[in-house]
PDB file of C-alpha atoms in Angstrom:
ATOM      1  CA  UNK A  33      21.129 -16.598   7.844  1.00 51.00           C
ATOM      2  CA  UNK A  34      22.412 -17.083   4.566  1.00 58.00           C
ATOM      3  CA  UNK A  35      23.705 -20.527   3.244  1.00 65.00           C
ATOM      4  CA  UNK A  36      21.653 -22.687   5.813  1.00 73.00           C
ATOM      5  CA  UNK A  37      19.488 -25.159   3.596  1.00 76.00           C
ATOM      6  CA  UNK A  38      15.759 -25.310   5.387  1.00 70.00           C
ATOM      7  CA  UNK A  39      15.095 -27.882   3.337  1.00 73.00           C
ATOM      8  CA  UNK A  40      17.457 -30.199   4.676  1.00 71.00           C
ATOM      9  CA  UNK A  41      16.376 -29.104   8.376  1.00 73.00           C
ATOM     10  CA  UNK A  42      12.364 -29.471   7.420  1.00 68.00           C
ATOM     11  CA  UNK A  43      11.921 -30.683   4.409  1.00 70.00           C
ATOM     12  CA  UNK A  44      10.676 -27.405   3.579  1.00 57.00           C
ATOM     13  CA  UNK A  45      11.026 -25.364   0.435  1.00 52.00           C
ATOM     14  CA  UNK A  46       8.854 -21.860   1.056  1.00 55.00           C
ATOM     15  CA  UNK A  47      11.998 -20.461   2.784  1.00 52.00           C
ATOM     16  CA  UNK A  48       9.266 -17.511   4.035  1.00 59.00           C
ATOM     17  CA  UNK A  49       7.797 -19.405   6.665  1.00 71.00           C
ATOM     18  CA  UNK A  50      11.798 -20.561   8.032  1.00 77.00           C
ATOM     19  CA  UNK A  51      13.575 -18.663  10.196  1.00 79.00           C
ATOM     20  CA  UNK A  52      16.780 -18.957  12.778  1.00 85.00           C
ATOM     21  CA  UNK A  53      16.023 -18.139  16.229  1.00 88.00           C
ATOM     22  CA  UNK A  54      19.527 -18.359  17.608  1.00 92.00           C
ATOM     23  CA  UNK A  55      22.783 -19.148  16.836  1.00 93.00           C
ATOM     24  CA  UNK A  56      26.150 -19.896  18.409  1.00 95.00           C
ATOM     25  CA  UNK A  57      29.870 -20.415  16.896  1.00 95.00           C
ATOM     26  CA  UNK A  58      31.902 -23.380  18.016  1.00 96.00           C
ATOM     27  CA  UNK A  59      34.556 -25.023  16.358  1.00 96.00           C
ATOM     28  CA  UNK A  60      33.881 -23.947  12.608  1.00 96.00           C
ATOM     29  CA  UNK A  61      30.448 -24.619  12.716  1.00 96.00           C
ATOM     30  CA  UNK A  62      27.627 -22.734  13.438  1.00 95.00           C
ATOM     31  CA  UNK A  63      25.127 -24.187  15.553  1.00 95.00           C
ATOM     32  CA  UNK A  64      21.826 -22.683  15.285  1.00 93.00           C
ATOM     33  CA  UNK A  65      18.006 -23.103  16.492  1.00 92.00           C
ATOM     34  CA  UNK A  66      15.687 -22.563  13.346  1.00 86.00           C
ATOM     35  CA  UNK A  67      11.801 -22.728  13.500  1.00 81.00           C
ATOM     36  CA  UNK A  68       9.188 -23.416  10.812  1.00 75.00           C
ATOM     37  CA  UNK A  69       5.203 -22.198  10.914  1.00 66.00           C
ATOM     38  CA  UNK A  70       2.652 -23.399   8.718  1.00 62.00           C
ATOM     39  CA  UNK A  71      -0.150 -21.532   7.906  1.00 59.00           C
ATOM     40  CA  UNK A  72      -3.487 -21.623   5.684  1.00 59.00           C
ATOM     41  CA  UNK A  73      -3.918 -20.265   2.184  1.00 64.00           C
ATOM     42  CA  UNK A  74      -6.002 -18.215   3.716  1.00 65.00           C
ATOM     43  CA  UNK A  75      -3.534 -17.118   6.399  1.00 58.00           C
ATOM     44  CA  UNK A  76      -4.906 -19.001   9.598  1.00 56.00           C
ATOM     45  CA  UNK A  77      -1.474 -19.947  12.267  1.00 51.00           C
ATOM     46  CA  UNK A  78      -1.568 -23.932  12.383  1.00 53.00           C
ATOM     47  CA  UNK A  79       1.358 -24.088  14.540  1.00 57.00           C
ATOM     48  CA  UNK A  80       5.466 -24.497  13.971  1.00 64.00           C
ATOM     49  CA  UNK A  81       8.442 -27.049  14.548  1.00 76.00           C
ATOM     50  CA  UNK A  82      11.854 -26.322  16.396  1.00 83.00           C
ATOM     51  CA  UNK A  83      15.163 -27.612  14.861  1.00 88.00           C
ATOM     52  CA  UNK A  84      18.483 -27.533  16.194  1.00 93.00           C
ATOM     53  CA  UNK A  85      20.985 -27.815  13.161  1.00 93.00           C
ATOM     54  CA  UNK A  86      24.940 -27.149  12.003  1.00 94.00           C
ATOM     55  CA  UNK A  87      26.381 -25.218   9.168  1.00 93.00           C
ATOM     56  CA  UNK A  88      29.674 -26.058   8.591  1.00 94.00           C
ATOM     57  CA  UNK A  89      31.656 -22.888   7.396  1.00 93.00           C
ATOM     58  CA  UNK A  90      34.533 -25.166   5.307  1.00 94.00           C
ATOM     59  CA  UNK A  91      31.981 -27.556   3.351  1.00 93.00           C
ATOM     60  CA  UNK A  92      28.952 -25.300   3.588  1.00 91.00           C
ATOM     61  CA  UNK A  93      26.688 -28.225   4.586  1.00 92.00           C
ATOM     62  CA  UNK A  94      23.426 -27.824   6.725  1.00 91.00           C
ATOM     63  CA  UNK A  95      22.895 -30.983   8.871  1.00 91.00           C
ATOM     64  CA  UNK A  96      19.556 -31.727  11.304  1.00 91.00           C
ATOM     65  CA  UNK A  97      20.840 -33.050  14.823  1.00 94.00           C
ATOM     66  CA  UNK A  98      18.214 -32.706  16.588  1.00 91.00           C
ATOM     67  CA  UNK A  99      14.016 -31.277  16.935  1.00 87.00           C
ATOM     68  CA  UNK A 100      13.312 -29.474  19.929  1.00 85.00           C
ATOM     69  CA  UNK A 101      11.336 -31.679  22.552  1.00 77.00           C
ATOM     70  CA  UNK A 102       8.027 -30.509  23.277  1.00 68.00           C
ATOM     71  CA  UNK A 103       7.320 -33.302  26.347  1.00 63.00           C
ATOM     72  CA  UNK A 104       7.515 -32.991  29.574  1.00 59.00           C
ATOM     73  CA  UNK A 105       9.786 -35.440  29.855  1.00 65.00           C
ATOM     74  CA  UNK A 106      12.469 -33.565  28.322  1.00 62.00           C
ATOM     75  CA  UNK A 107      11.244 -29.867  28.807  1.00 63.00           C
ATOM     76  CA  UNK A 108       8.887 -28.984  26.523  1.00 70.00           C
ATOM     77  CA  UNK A 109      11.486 -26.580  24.749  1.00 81.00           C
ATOM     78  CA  UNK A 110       9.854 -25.983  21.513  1.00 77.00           C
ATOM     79  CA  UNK A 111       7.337 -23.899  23.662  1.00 80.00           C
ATOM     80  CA  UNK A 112       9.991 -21.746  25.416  1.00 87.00           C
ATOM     81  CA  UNK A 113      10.861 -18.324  22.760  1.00 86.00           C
ATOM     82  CA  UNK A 114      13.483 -15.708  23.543  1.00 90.00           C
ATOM     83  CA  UNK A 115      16.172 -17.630  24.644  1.00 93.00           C
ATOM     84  CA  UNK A 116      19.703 -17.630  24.514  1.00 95.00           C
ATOM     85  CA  UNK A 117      22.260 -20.139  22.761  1.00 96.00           C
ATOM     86  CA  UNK A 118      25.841 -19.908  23.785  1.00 97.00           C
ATOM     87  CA  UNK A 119      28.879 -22.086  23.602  1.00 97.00           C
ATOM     88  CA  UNK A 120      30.766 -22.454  26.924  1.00 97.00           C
ATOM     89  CA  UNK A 121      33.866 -24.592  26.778  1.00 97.00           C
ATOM     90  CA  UNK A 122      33.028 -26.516  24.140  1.00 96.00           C
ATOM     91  CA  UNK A 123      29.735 -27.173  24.285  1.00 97.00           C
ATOM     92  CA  UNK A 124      26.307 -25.493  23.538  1.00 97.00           C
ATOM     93  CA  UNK A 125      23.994 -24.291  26.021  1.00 97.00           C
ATOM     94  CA  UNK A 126      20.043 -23.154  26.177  1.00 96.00           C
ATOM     95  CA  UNK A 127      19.710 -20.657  28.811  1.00 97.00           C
ATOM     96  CA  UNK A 128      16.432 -19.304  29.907  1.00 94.00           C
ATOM     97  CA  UNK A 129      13.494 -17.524  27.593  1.00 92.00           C
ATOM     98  CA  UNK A 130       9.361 -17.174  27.988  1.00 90.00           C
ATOM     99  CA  UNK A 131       7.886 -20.768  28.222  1.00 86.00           C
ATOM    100  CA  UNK A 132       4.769 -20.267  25.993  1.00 82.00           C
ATOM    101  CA  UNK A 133       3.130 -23.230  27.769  1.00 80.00           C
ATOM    102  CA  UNK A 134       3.518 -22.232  31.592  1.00 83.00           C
ATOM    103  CA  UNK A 135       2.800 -18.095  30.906  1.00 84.00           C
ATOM    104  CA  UNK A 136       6.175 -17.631  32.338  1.00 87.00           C
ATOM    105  CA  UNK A 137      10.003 -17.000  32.341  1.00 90.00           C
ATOM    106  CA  UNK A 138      12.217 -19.535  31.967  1.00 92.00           C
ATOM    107  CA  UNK A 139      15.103 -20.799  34.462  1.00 94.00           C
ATOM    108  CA  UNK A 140      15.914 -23.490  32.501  1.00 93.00           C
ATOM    109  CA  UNK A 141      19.314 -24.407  31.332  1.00 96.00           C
ATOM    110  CA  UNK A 142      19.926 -27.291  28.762  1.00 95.00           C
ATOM    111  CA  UNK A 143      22.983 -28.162  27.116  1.00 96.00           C
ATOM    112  CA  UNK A 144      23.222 -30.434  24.071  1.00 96.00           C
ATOM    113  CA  UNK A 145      24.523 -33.875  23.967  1.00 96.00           C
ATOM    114  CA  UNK A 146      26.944 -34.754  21.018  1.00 95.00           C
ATOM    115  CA  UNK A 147      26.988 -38.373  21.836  1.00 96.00           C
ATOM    116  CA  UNK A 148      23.429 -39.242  22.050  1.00 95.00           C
ATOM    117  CA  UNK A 149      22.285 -35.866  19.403  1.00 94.00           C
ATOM    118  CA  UNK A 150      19.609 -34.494  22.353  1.00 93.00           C
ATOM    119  CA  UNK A 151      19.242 -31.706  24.823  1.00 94.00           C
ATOM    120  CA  UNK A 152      19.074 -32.616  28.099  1.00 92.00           C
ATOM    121  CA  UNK A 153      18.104 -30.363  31.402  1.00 93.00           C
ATOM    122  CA  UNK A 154      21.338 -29.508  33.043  1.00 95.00           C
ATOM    123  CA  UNK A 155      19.618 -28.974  36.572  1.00 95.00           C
ATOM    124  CA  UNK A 156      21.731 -26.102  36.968  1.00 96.00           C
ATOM    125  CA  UNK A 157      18.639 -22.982  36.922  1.00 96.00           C
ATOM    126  CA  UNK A 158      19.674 -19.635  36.456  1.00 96.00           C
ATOM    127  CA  UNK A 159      18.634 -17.782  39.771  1.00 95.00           C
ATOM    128  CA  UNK A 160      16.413 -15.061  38.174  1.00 92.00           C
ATOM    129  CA  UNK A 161      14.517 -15.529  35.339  1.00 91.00           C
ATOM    130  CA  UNK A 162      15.492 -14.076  32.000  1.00 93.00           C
ATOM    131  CA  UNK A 163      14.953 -14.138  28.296  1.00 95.00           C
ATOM    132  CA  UNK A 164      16.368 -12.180  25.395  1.00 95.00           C
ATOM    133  CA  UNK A 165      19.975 -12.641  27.296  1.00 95.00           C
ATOM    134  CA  UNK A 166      23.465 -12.289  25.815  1.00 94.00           C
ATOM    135  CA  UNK A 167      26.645 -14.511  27.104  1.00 95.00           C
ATOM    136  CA  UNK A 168      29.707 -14.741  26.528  1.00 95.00           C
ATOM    137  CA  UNK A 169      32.640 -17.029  28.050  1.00 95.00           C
ATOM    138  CA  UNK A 170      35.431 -15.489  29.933  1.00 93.00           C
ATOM    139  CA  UNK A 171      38.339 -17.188  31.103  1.00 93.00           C
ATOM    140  CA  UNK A 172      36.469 -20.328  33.451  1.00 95.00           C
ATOM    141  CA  UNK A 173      32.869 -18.448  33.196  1.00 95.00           C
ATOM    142  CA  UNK A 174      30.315 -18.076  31.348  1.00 96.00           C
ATOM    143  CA  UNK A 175      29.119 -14.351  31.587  1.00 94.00           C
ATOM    144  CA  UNK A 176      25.114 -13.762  31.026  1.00 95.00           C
ATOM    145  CA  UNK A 177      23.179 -10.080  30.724  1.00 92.00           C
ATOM    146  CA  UNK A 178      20.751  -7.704  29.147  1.00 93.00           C
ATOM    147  CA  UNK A 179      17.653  -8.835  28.206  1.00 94.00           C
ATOM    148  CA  UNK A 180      14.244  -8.851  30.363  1.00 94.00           C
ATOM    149  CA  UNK A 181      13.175 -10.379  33.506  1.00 89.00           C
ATOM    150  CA  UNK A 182       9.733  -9.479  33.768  1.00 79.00           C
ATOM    151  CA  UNK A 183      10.481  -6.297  35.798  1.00 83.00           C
ATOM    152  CA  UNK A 184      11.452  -2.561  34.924  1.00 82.00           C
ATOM    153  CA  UNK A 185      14.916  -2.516  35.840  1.00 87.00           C
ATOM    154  CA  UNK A 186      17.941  -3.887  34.283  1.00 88.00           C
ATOM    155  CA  UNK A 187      18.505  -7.771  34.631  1.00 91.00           C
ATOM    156  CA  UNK A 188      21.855  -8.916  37.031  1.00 90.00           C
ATOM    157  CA  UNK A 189      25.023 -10.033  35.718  1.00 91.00           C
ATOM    158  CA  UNK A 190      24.897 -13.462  36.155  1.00 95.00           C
ATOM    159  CA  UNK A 191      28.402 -15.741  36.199  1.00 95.00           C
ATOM    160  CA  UNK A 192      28.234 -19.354  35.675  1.00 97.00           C
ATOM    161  CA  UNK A 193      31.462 -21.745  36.729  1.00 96.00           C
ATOM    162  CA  UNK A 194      30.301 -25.169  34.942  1.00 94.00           C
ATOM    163  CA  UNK A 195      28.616 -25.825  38.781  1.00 95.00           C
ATOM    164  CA  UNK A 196      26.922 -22.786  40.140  1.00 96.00           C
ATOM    165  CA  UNK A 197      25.291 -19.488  38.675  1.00 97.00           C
ATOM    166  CA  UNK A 198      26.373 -16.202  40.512  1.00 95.00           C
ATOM    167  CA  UNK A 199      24.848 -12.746  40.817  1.00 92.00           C
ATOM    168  CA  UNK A 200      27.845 -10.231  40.248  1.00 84.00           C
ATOM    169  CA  UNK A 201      27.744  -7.187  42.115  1.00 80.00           C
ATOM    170  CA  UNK A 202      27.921  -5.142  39.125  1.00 74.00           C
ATOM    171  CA  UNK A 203      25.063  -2.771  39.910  1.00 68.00           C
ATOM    172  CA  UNK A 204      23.980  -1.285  36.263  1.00 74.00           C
ATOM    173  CA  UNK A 205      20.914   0.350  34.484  1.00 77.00           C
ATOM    174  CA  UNK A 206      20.109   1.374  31.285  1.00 81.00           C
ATOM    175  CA  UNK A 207      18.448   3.503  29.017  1.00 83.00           C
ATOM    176  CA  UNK A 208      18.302   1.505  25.840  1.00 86.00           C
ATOM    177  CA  UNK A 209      15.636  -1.264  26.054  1.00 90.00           C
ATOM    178  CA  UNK A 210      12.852  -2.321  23.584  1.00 91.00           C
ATOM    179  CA  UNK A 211       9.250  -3.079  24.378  1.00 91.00           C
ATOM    180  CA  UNK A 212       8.240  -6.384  23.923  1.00 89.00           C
ATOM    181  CA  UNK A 213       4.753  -8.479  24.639  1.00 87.00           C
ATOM    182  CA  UNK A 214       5.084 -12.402  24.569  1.00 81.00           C
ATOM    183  CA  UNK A 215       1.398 -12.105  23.261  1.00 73.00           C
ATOM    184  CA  UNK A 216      -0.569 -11.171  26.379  1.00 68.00           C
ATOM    185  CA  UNK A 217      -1.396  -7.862  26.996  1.00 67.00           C
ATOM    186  CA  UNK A 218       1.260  -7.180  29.702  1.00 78.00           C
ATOM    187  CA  UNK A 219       4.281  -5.252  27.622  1.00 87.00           C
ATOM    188  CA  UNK A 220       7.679  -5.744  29.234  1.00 89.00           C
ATOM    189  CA  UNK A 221      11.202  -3.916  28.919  1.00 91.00           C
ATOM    190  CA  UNK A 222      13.816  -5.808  27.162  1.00 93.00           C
ATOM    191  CA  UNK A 223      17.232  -3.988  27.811  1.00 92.00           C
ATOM    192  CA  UNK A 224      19.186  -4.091  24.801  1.00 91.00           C
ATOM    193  CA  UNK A 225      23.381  -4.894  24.381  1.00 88.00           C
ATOM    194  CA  UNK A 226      25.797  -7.082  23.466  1.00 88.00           C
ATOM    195  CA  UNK A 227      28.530  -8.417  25.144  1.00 90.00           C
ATOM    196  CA  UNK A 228      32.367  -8.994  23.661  1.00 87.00           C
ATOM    197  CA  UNK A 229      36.224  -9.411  24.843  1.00 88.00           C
ATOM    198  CA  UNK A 230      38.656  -6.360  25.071  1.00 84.00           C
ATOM    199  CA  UNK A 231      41.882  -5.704  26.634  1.00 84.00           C
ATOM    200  CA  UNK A 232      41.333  -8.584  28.818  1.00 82.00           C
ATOM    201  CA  UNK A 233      38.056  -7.465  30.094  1.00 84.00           C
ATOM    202  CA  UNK A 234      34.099  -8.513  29.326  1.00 84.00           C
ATOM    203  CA  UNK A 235      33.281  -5.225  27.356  1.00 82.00           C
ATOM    204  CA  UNK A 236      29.552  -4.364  27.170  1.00 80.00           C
ATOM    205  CA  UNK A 237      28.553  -2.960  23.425  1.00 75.00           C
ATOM    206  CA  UNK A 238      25.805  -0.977  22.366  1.00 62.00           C
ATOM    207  CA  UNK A 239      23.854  -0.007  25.159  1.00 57.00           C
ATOM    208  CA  UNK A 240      24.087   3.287  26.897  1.00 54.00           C
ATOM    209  CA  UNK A 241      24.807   2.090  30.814  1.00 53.00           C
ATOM    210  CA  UNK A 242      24.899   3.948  33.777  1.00 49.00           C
ATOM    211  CA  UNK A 243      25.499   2.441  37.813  1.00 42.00           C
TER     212      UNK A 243
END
């Protein structure tokens, strides 16, 4: 993403080995998950570090709040990959993804804490499973989709209200997914779209949908 400063997230100067992971918008900033690996001169993996950060669009500053936990105490979330970062009024949520550690999909839903600069479990799991999501607020809710669940068929709609996650009774499939591997040899459909606001409505974008 251009104009966030690595270096001020990791101390890091070889940009080539930083990357963002996920990003959200709130409130003229961007808020955004960035990861950096280290690796040998002679190309050997030694392992990477999880950073949760904010670039703010007026002063085009980069600022560290947080690293990503990786205890069990707090969720081990620098081992979960493919998640999803959304805002939902007014604050930033960590929905799901493919927890490295366990071999398995994520129900996990964190949301950060402004006042004490830390993720913390919200207790509120999303009832099936999911990584590579999209959301999108909506009115009161918090509308998540697309992505993978493990299975061949689409993932559900899934509404949040601040208290409960709901299965909508949208009933769609697809035709446009990706095939991905989270590094095992099992490879696994991730159904591909976005999701956006038009005429009133929760518009889905870029994905060729049938139901």
């Amino acid at each position: 993403m251009y104009g966030i400063d690595f270096e001020e997230i990791f101390g890091e100067t070889d940009y080539n080995n930083c990357f963002i992971e996920a990003a959200a918008y709130l409130n003229g900033k961007i808020y955004f998950v960035a990861s950096s690996f280290a690796v040998t001169s002679t190309g050997v993996y030694l392992g990477a570090d999880s950073s949760f950060g904010e670039y703010d669009l007026n002063t085009e500053e980069t600022n560290l709040l947080c690293e990503l936990p990786c205890n069990a105490e707090d969720g081990y979330m620098s081992a979960i990959q493919g998640y999803t970062l959304s805002t939902y009024n007014g604050e930033i949520y960590f929905i799901g993804g493919y927890d490295y550690l366990n071999s398995a999909y994520s129900t996990k839903v964190f949301k950060y804490d402004f006042a004490n600069s830390k993720f913390t479990d919200t207790g509120k799991d999303i009832p099936e499973p999911r990584a590579f999501g999209k959301a999108i607020q909506y009115g009161s809710k918090l509308v998540y989709a697309y992505g993978t669940n493990d299975t061949d068929n689409m993932p559900s709609f899934l509404t949040f209200d601040g208290k409960t996650w709901t299965k909508s009774s949208i009933n769609l499939n697809s035709d446009d997914y990706s095939e991905y591997s989270f590094g095992d040899s099992k490879v696994v459909k991730v159904f591909n779209g976005n999701l956006g606001i038009g005429n009133g409505n929760v518009v889905c974008l870029g994905s060729y949908l049938y139901g």
